[in-house]
Tab-separated table of C-alpha atoms in Angstrom:
chain	number	residue	atom	x	y	z
J	1	MET	CA	62.798	86.626	50.730
J	2	PRO	CA	62.355	84.349	53.815
J	3	LEU	CA	60.103	86.851	55.615
J	4	ASP	CA	57.522	88.950	53.779
J	5	ALA	CA	55.807	92.155	54.878
J	6	SER	CA	53.054	90.314	56.778
J	7	ASP	CA	55.666	88.323	58.716
J	8	LEU	CA	57.557	91.473	59.684
J	9	SER	CA	54.288	93.127	60.715
J	10	ALA	CA	53.440	90.150	62.925
J	11	ILE	CA	56.906	90.217	64.506
J	12	TRP	CA	56.662	93.944	65.248
J	13	LEU	CA	53.164	93.556	66.707
J	14	THR	CA	54.396	90.674	68.869
J	15	ILE	CA	57.264	92.781	70.228
J	16	GLN	CA	54.873	95.633	71.013
J	17	LEU	CA	52.439	93.275	72.727
J	18	ALA	CA	55.116	91.502	74.767
J	19	GLY	CA	56.830	94.754	75.771
J	20	LEU	CA	53.654	96.505	76.925
J	21	THR	CA	52.380	93.353	78.643
J	22	THR	CA	55.661	92.894	80.525
J	23	LEU	CA	55.588	96.481	81.762
J	24	LEU	CA	52.007	96.127	82.990
J	25	LEU	CA	52.781	92.739	84.537
J	26	LEU	CA	55.614	94.218	86.605
J	27	LEU	CA	53.373	97.073	87.760
J	28	VAL	CA	50.483	94.747	88.651
J	29	GLY	CA	52.493	91.729	89.758
J	30	THR	CA	54.887	93.478	92.156
J	31	PRO	CA	52.285	94.477	94.797
J	32	ILE	CA	50.559	91.090	94.447
J	33	ALA	CA	53.832	89.220	94.905
J	34	TRP	CA	54.835	91.421	97.846
J	35	TRP	CA	51.504	90.840	99.556
J	36	LEU	CA	51.679	87.081	98.964
J	37	SER	CA	55.215	86.960	100.350
J	38	ARG	CA	54.391	88.861	103.549
J	39	THR	CA	50.773	88.160	104.450
J	40	GLN	CA	49.458	85.581	106.893
J	41	SER	CA	45.885	86.196	105.753
J	42	ALA	CA	43.525	83.337	105.063
J	43	TRP	CA	43.083	84.872	101.609
J	44	LYS	CA	46.670	84.039	100.643
J	45	GLY	CA	45.731	80.579	99.383
J	46	PRO	CA	42.752	81.641	97.234
J	47	VAL	CA	44.600	84.648	95.793
J	48	GLY	CA	47.654	82.530	95.029
J	49	ALA	CA	45.444	79.934	93.360
J	50	ILE	CA	43.747	82.561	91.189
J	51	VAL	CA	47.115	83.955	90.118
J	52	ALA	CA	48.343	80.449	89.237
J	53	LEU	CA	45.208	79.430	87.288
J	54	PRO	CA	46.782	80.106	83.862
J	55	LEU	CA	49.395	77.452	84.654
J	56	VAL	CA	46.789	74.671	84.660
J	57	LEU	CA	43.836	75.945	82.628
J	58	PRO	CA	43.822	75.398	78.851
J	59	PRO	CA	44.478	78.704	77.065
J	60	THR	CA	41.216	78.321	75.140
J	61	VAL	CA	39.255	78.220	78.416
J	62	ILE	CA	40.906	81.406	79.623
J	63	GLY	CA	40.425	83.022	76.236
J	64	PHE	CA	36.763	82.032	76.094
J	65	TYR	CA	35.869	83.554	79.465
J	66	LEU	CA	37.899	86.681	78.781
J	67	LEU	CA	36.077	86.997	75.474
J	68	VAL	CA	32.730	86.718	77.286
J	69	VAL	CA	33.770	89.326	79.875
J	70	MET	CA	35.100	91.746	77.265
J	71	GLY	CA	32.298	91.147	74.744
J	72	PRO	CA	29.362	93.518	74.209
J	73	ASN	CA	27.242	91.716	76.823
J	74	GLY	CA	30.024	91.198	79.359
J	75	PRO	CA	30.612	93.481	82.365
J	76	LEU	CA	33.909	94.846	81.062
J	77	GLY	CA	32.496	95.176	77.550
J	78	GLN	CA	29.513	97.137	78.798
J	79	LEU	CA	31.808	99.411	80.825
J	80	THR	CA	34.102	100.171	77.885
J	81	GLN	CA	31.091	100.823	75.659
J	82	GLN	CA	29.662	103.268	78.201
J	83	LEU	CA	33.026	105.034	78.214
J	84	GLY	CA	32.880	105.288	74.434
J	85	LEU	CA	35.789	102.887	73.916
J	86	GLY	CA	33.858	100.139	72.176
J	87	THR	CA	34.660	96.543	73.092
J	88	LEU	CA	38.135	95.158	73.775
J	89	SER	CA	37.546	91.878	71.975
J	90	PHE	CA	39.322	91.527	68.622
J	91	SER	CA	41.532	94.523	69.342
J	92	PHE	CA	45.155	95.087	70.366
J	93	ALA	CA	44.001	96.436	73.745
J	94	GLY	CA	42.075	93.205	74.296
J	95	LEU	CA	45.215	91.207	73.524
J	96	VAL	CA	47.076	93.194	76.174
J	97	VAL	CA	44.398	92.509	78.802
J	98	GLY	CA	44.338	88.817	77.972
J	99	SER	CA	48.132	88.583	77.917
J	100	VAL	CA	48.448	90.233	81.320
J	101	PHE	CA	46.099	87.702	82.872
J	102	TYR	CA	47.581	84.723	81.018
J	103	SER	CA	51.221	85.560	81.852
J	104	LEU	CA	50.605	86.806	85.416
J	105	PRO	CA	51.974	83.725	87.257
J	106	PHE	CA	55.205	83.866	85.242
J	107	VAL	CA	55.893	87.266	86.807
J	108	VAL	CA	54.310	86.943	90.242
J	109	GLN	CA	55.950	83.654	91.224
J	110	PRO	CA	59.590	84.713	90.572
J	111	LEU	CA	58.931	87.993	92.395
J	112	GLN	CA	57.294	86.214	95.317
J	113	ASN	CA	60.253	83.834	95.567
J	114	ALA	CA	62.657	86.776	95.502
J	115	PHE	CA	60.757	88.680	98.193
J	116	GLU	CA	60.510	85.621	100.436
J	117	ALA	CA	64.243	84.955	100.071
J	118	ILE	CA	65.030	88.394	101.501
J	119	GLY	CA	63.633	87.426	104.877
J	120	SER	CA	62.546	89.750	107.651
J	121	ARG	CA	65.929	90.742	109.127
J	122	PRO	CA	66.753	93.518	106.585
J	123	LEU	CA	63.261	94.938	107.018
J	124	GLU	CA	63.561	94.910	110.804
J	125	ALA	CA	66.937	96.634	110.584
J	126	ALA	CA	65.413	99.347	108.376
J	127	ALA	CA	62.537	99.772	110.828
J	128	THR	CA	64.966	100.331	113.707
J	129	LEU	CA	66.468	103.167	111.647
J	130	ARG	CA	62.985	104.659	111.334
J	131	ALA	CA	62.797	104.131	107.583
J	132	SER	CA	59.281	104.362	106.189
J	133	PRO	CA	57.778	101.277	104.516
J	134	TRP	CA	58.097	102.972	101.121
J	135	ASP	CA	61.752	103.893	101.711
J	136	THR	CA	62.450	100.354	102.895
J	137	PHE	CA	60.879	98.896	99.783
J	138	LEU	CA	62.777	101.223	97.435
J	139	THR	CA	66.184	101.103	99.095
J	140	ILE	CA	66.260	97.588	100.595
J	141	VAL	CA	63.742	95.303	98.922
J	142	LEU	CA	64.110	96.359	95.285
J	143	PRO	CA	67.933	96.087	95.150
J	144	LEU	CA	67.916	92.704	96.909
J	145	ALA	CA	65.115	91.403	94.673
J	146	ARG	CA	66.697	92.668	91.443
J	147	PRO	CA	67.495	89.151	90.125
J	148	GLY	CA	63.872	88.176	90.676
J	149	PHE	CA	62.691	91.205	88.694
J	150	ILE	CA	65.008	90.324	85.819
J	151	THR	CA	63.763	86.731	85.761
J	152	ALA	CA	60.136	87.858	85.991
J	153	ALA	CA	60.534	90.333	83.130
J	154	ILE	CA	62.242	87.783	80.879
J	155	LEU	CA	59.675	85.075	81.608
J	156	GLY	CA	56.735	87.444	81.178
J	157	PHE	CA	58.062	88.713	77.846
J	158	ALA	CA	58.911	85.242	76.521
J	159	HIS	CA	55.605	83.717	77.594
J	160	THR	CA	53.660	86.520	75.936
J	161	VAL	CA	55.620	86.055	72.710
J	162	GLY	CA	54.638	82.384	72.636
J	163	GLU	CA	50.910	82.820	73.242
J	164	PHE	CA	48.489	81.250	70.790
J	165	GLY	CA	45.226	79.983	72.296
J	166	VAL	CA	44.351	83.095	74.285
J	167	VAL	CA	45.421	85.386	71.448
J	168	LEU	CA	43.336	83.506	68.888
J	169	MET	CA	40.248	83.442	71.124
J	170	ILE	CA	40.381	87.104	72.107
J	171	GLY	CA	41.887	88.785	69.067
J	172	GLY	CA	41.245	86.441	66.191
J	173	ASN	CA	43.799	86.694	63.415
J	174	ILE	CA	43.410	90.169	61.967
J	175	PRO	CA	46.442	91.270	59.877
J	176	GLY	CA	48.166	94.357	61.257
J	177	LYS	CA	45.845	94.461	64.254
J	178	THR	CA	45.855	91.204	66.215
J	179	ARG	CA	47.954	88.841	64.076
J	180	VAL	CA	51.087	88.044	66.082
J	181	VAL	CA	53.870	85.564	65.310
J	182	SER	CA	52.076	82.516	66.700
J	183	THR	CA	48.930	83.143	64.654
J	184	GLN	CA	51.012	84.083	61.607
J	185	ILE	CA	52.637	80.637	61.764
J	186	TYR	CA	49.151	79.131	61.961
J	187	SER	CA	48.102	81.107	58.872
J	188	HIS	CA	51.129	79.908	56.923
J	189	VAL	CA	50.417	76.291	57.844
J	190	GLU	CA	46.765	76.661	56.832
J	191	ALA	CA	47.902	78.006	53.462
J	192	MET	CA	50.490	75.184	53.238
J	193	GLU	CA	53.276	77.778	53.120
J	194	TYR	CA	55.669	75.609	55.068
J	195	ALA	CA	58.842	77.473	54.105
J	196	GLN	CA	57.577	80.723	55.683
J	197	ALA	CA	56.246	78.792	58.678
J	198	HIS	CA	59.674	77.204	59.161
J	199	TRP	CA	61.404	80.584	59.329
J	200	LEU	CA	59.034	81.943	61.972
J	201	ALA	CA	58.775	78.690	63.943
J	202	GLY	CA	62.540	78.230	63.870
J	203	GLY	CA	63.019	81.758	65.162
J	204	MET	CA	60.574	81.080	67.992
J	205	LEU	CA	62.398	77.847	68.825
J	206	LEU	CA	65.785	79.556	69.013
J	207	PHE	CA	64.345	82.442	71.050
J	208	SER	CA	62.715	80.086	73.568
J	209	PHE	CA	65.857	77.937	73.857
J	210	ALA	CA	68.040	81.006	74.454
J	211	ILE	CA	65.700	82.233	77.206
J	212	LEU	CA	65.668	78.863	78.987
J	213	LEU	CA	69.427	78.460	78.629
J	214	TRP	CA	69.972	81.892	80.153
J	215	LEU	CA	67.608	81.163	83.048
J	216	TYR	CA	69.232	77.818	83.834
J	217	ALA	CA	72.672	79.435	83.716
J	218	ARG	CA	71.557	82.101	86.204
J	219	ARG	CA	70.493	79.474	88.728
J	220	ARG	CA	74.142	78.829	89.466
J	221	HIS	CA	74.651	82.441	90.489
J	222	THR	CA	71.465	83.486	92.286
J	223	PRO	CA	68.848	81.890	94.539
J	224	PHE	CA	66.045	83.835	92.848
J	225	HIS	CA	64.454	81.603	90.257
J	226	PRO	CA	60.893	80.507	89.437
């Protein structure tokens, strides 16, 4: 059989991680992207730079500092221990936290581009009709920015699926708990099980190519792209 039980477990865990991370990224990234697209504050540059840090920092650096923060002596680790939750390091919850931070720019930037492309005229027209800011956002902004949300969700999901450095630093490689597809491939290579590694790596290659092909095809039909 090309894929054994441990491979299927890693695939299922990866889907769960990417799905939950994408949902949280849309919830967290939408207000950040909206603020970045509308504000004239001096904080726009520093906040934008913080959001974009995962694009330039090595994943192991991000993973190391997240591990320190979530560890037993870190501020977040101490908080979760006081709440009776233990520490987030080497757990699925820790992987989610790390994935949200690591994939944040892949969601925020497409959303910011989409919001900026809307311009101010539709918002001004809604204001003249006495629409509340919340109504304007729900009925005007969200429909117009729909392509940006689709791109952001696809990129966030795909980027989370392909994580390795951050996942390995924060979660280790615990079967059934933190072992995702990328670390499962690593385990196969370490054990010189190249046939199994080929099946998983080939699947990742085809998945990534399909995502990029779809995104490039959409650029011909919509101005909202990362």
